[in-house]
Amino acid sequence: YSNRIIDFVELAENLYKEHCENKNAPKPNQLQTTLTVEQRGKLFDLLVADGFIPDKDKESFIWAFGRNDTPQPINFEQIEWIDKSTTRKEPNVKTLFELLFLLRVDKDTSAKNPNNLYRKIEFCFKPLNNISVKNPQTFEQNTPSKRLLKTIVEEAQK
């Protein structure tokens, strides 16, 4: 009996450790939205068709804009934002922020939050320059790109 009791106690300790480690594990760096998997797939297709992102790794995109209810793909690839700025030949970070605002992604940029919006963008997207400086903080629907993004999001939500 004593060996079985020792085995049981060890099993209980291991389960408790696993539970504590999982509870304290960092939350996934997803840009959480309320879109269903199908809607996220449609959003991917529309963003590809209009030249905002390349047609690469739809599974990673769907996960990046999902909720904590799905595991991160094993071969997760960062999304490349290819919409170019009209003044510079680099990715237009402002249109990316517009997309995130339209999708109602949590806008928390607090330095105290290790999983803030900037960290999530850095995790989900290939490197972008000066993301915190280029954050417009609010939605500004005043350019053709921004109006197009609004149409894309509305279409994806159908």
mmCIF file with all atom_site columns, C-alpha atoms in Angstrom, residues 15-93:
data_model
loop_
_atom_site.group_PDB
_atom_site.id
_atom_site.type_symbol
_atom_site.label_atom_id
_atom_site.label_alt_id
_atom_site.label_comp_id
_atom_site.label_asym_id
_atom_site.label_entity_id
_atom_site.label_seq_id
_atom_site.pdbx_PDB_ins_code
_atom_site.Cartn_x
_atom_site.Cartn_y
_atom_site.Cartn_z
_atom_site.occupancy
_atom_site.B_iso_or_equiv
_atom_site.pdbx_formal_charge
_atom_site.auth_seq_id
_atom_site.auth_comp_id
_atom_site.auth_asym_id
_atom_site.auth_atom_id
_atom_site.pdbx_PDB_model_num
ATOM 1  C CA . LEU A 1 15 ? -0.681  17.534 -11.685 1.00 0.00 ? 15 LEU A CA 1
ATOM 2  C CA . TYR A 1 16 ? -0.638  20.504 -9.303  1.00 0.00 ? 16 TYR A CA 1
ATOM 3  C CA . LYS A 1 17 ? 2.689   21.757 -10.767 1.00 0.00 ? 17 LYS A CA 1
ATOM 4  C CA . GLU A 1 18 ? 1.347   21.467 -14.311 1.00 0.00 ? 18 GLU A CA 1
ATOM 5  C CA . HIS A 1 19 ? -1.802  23.331 -13.317 1.00 0.00 ? 19 HIS A CA 1
ATOM 6  C CA . CYS A 1 20 ? 0.172   26.181 -11.731 1.00 0.00 ? 20 CYS A CA 1
ATOM 7  C CA . GLU A 1 21 ? 2.566   26.429 -14.679 1.00 0.00 ? 21 GLU A CA 1
ATOM 8  C CA . ASN A 1 22 ? -0.325  26.563 -17.159 1.00 0.00 ? 22 ASN A CA 1
ATOM 9  C CA . LYS A 1 23 ? -2.143  29.152 -15.074 1.00 0.00 ? 23 LYS A CA 1
ATOM 10 C CA . ASN A 1 24 ? 0.942   31.386 -14.979 1.00 0.00 ? 24 ASN A CA 1
ATOM 11 C CA . ALA A 1 25 ? 1.884   30.804 -18.615 1.00 0.00 ? 25 ALA A CA 1
ATOM 12 C CA . PRO A 1 26 ? 1.829   33.938 -20.730 1.00 0.00 ? 26 PRO A CA 1
ATOM 13 C CA . LYS A 1 27 ? -1.316  34.445 -22.764 1.00 0.00 ? 27 LYS A CA 1
ATOM 14 C CA . PRO A 1 28 ? -0.941  34.015 -26.523 1.00 0.00 ? 28 PRO A CA 1
ATOM 15 C CA . ASN A 1 29 ? -0.066  37.202 -28.369 1.00 0.00 ? 29 ASN A CA 1
ATOM 16 C CA . GLN A 1 30 ? -3.174  37.088 -30.523 1.00 0.00 ? 30 GLN A CA 1
ATOM 17 C CA . LEU A 1 31 ? -4.851  40.218 -31.856 1.00 0.00 ? 31 LEU A CA 1
ATOM 18 C CA . GLN A 1 32 ? -8.133  38.928 -30.512 1.00 0.00 ? 32 GLN A CA 1
ATOM 19 C CA . THR A 1 33 ? -11.284 39.654 -32.502 1.00 0.00 ? 33 THR A CA 1
ATOM 20 C CA . THR A 1 34 ? -14.877 38.470 -32.358 1.00 0.00 ? 34 THR A CA 1
ATOM 21 C CA . LEU A 1 35 ? -14.685 37.060 -35.892 1.00 0.00 ? 35 LEU A CA 1
ATOM 22 C CA . THR A 1 36 ? -15.425 33.388 -36.462 1.00 0.00 ? 36 THR A CA 1
ATOM 23 C CA . VAL A 1 37 ? -12.854 31.145 -38.141 1.00 0.00 ? 37 VAL A CA 1
ATOM 24 C CA . GLU A 1 38 ? -14.807 31.454 -41.411 1.00 0.00 ? 38 GLU A CA 1
ATOM 25 C CA . GLN A 1 39 ? -14.919 35.261 -41.154 1.00 0.00 ? 39 GLN A CA 1
ATOM 26 C CA . ARG A 1 40 ? -11.163 35.400 -40.465 1.00 0.00 ? 40 ARG A CA 1
ATOM 27 C CA . GLY A 1 41 ? -10.562 33.240 -43.541 1.00 0.00 ? 41 GLY A CA 1
ATOM 28 C CA . LYS A 1 42 ? -12.711 35.597 -45.605 1.00 0.00 ? 42 LYS A CA 1
ATOM 29 C CA . LEU A 1 43 ? -10.845 38.603 -44.163 1.00 0.00 ? 43 LEU A CA 1
ATOM 30 C CA . PHE A 1 44 ? -7.545  36.991 -45.181 1.00 0.00 ? 44 PHE A CA 1
ATOM 31 C CA . ASP A 1 45 ? -8.800  36.445 -48.747 1.00 0.00 ? 45 ASP A CA 1
ATOM 32 C CA . LEU A 1 46 ? -10.059 40.040 -49.032 1.00 0.00 ? 46 LEU A CA 1
ATOM 33 C CA . LEU A 1 47 ? -6.829  41.543 -47.643 1.00 0.00 ? 47 LEU A CA 1
ATOM 34 C CA . VAL A 1 48 ? -4.823  39.434 -50.114 1.00 0.00 ? 48 VAL A CA 1
ATOM 35 C CA . ALA A 1 49 ? -7.061  40.446 -53.039 1.00 0.00 ? 49 ALA A CA 1
ATOM 36 C CA . ASP A 1 50 ? -6.621  44.146 -52.232 1.00 0.00 ? 50 ASP A CA 1
ATOM 37 C CA . GLY A 1 51 ? -2.852  43.961 -51.708 1.00 0.00 ? 51 GLY A CA 1
ATOM 38 C CA . PHE A 1 52 ? -2.591  44.476 -47.955 1.00 0.00 ? 52 PHE A CA 1
ATOM 39 C CA . ILE A 1 53 ? -0.951  41.087 -47.255 1.00 0.00 ? 53 ILE A CA 1
ATOM 40 C CA . PRO A 1 54 ? 0.597   38.360 -49.446 1.00 0.00 ? 54 PRO A CA 1
ATOM 41 C CA . ASP A 1 55 ? -1.179  35.054 -50.043 1.00 0.00 ? 55 ASP A CA 1
ATOM 42 C CA . LYS A 1 56 ? 0.900   33.143 -47.481 1.00 0.00 ? 56 LYS A CA 1
ATOM 43 C CA . ASP A 1 57 ? 0.013   31.000 -44.464 1.00 0.00 ? 57 ASP A CA 1
ATOM 44 C CA . LYS A 1 58 ? -3.717  31.537 -44.037 1.00 0.00 ? 58 LYS A CA 1
ATOM 45 C CA . GLU A 1 59 ? -3.667  29.283 -40.946 1.00 0.00 ? 59 GLU A CA 1
ATOM 46 C CA . SER A 1 60 ? -1.285  31.626 -39.091 1.00 0.00 ? 60 SER A CA 1
ATOM 47 C CA . PHE A 1 61 ? -3.414  34.639 -40.052 1.00 0.00 ? 61 PHE A CA 1
ATOM 48 C CA . ILE A 1 62 ? -6.589  32.958 -38.805 1.00 0.00 ? 62 ILE A CA 1
ATOM 49 C CA . TRP A 1 63 ? -4.861  32.142 -35.504 1.00 0.00 ? 63 TRP A CA 1
ATOM 50 C CA . ALA A 1 64 ? -3.358  35.651 -35.116 1.00 0.00 ? 64 ALA A CA 1
ATOM 51 C CA . PHE A 1 65 ? -6.813  37.261 -35.293 1.00 0.00 ? 65 PHE A CA 1
ATOM 52 C CA . GLY A 1 66 ? -8.504  34.600 -33.174 1.00 0.00 ? 66 GLY A CA 1
ATOM 53 C CA . ARG A 1 67 ? -9.205  34.009 -29.542 1.00 0.00 ? 67 ARG A CA 1
ATOM 54 C CA . ASN A 1 68 ? -7.414  31.924 -26.933 1.00 0.00 ? 68 ASN A CA 1
ATOM 55 C CA . ASP A 1 69 ? -9.570  28.952 -27.869 1.00 0.00 ? 69 ASP A CA 1
ATOM 56 C CA . THR A 1 70 ? -7.172  27.542 -30.474 1.00 0.00 ? 70 THR A CA 1
ATOM 57 C CA . PRO A 1 71 ? -3.527  26.508 -30.135 1.00 0.00 ? 71 PRO A CA 1
ATOM 58 C CA . GLN A 1 72 ? -0.897  28.412 -32.076 1.00 0.00 ? 72 GLN A CA 1
ATOM 59 C CA . PRO A 1 73 ? 0.006   26.620 -35.328 1.00 0.00 ? 73 PRO A CA 1
ATOM 60 C CA . ILE A 1 74 ? 3.252   24.662 -35.002 1.00 0.00 ? 74 ILE A CA 1
ATOM 61 C CA . ASN A 1 75 ? 4.661   26.340 -38.122 1.00 0.00 ? 75 ASN A CA 1
ATOM 62 C CA . PHE A 1 76 ? 3.356   29.811 -37.238 1.00 0.00 ? 76 PHE A CA 1
ATOM 63 C CA . GLU A 1 77 ? 4.630   32.472 -39.632 1.00 0.00 ? 77 GLU A CA 1
ATOM 64 C CA . GLN A 1 78 ? 4.431   36.182 -38.991 1.00 0.00 ? 78 GLN A CA 1
ATOM 65 C CA . ILE A 1 79 ? 2.107   38.094 -41.299 1.00 0.00 ? 79 ILE A CA 1
ATOM 66 C CA . GLU A 1 80 ? 3.718   40.488 -43.747 1.00 0.00 ? 80 GLU A CA 1
ATOM 67 C CA . TRP A 1 81 ? 1.929   43.839 -44.079 1.00 0.00 ? 81 TRP A CA 1
ATOM 68 C CA . ILE A 1 82 ? 2.700   44.881 -47.662 1.00 0.00 ? 82 ILE A CA 1
ATOM 69 C CA . ASP A 1 83 ? 0.421   47.903 -48.055 1.00 0.00 ? 83 ASP A CA 1
ATOM 70 C CA . LYS A 1 84 ? 2.931   50.626 -48.960 1.00 0.00 ? 84 LYS A CA 1
ATOM 71 C CA . SER A 1 85 ? 2.971   54.164 -47.632 1.00 0.00 ? 85 SER A CA 1
ATOM 72 C CA . THR A 1 86 ? 2.243   56.799 -50.264 1.00 0.00 ? 86 THR A CA 1
ATOM 73 C CA . THR A 1 87 ? 5.191   58.917 -49.108 1.00 0.00 ? 87 THR A CA 1
ATOM 74 C CA . ARG A 1 88 ? 7.743   56.202 -48.328 1.00 0.00 ? 88 ARG A CA 1
ATOM 75 C CA . LYS A 1 89 ? 8.412   52.838 -49.861 1.00 0.00 ? 89 LYS A CA 1
ATOM 76 C CA . GLU A 1 90 ? 7.854   50.945 -46.626 1.00 0.00 ? 90 GLU A CA 1
ATOM 77 C CA . PRO A 1 91 ? 4.794   49.242 -45.129 1.00 0.00 ? 91 PRO A CA 1
ATOM 78 C CA . ASN A 1 92 ? 2.015   51.642 -44.179 1.00 0.00 ? 92 ASN A CA 1
ATOM 79 C CA . VAL A 1 93 ? 1.679   51.047 -40.461 1.00 0.00 ? 93 VAL A CA 1
#
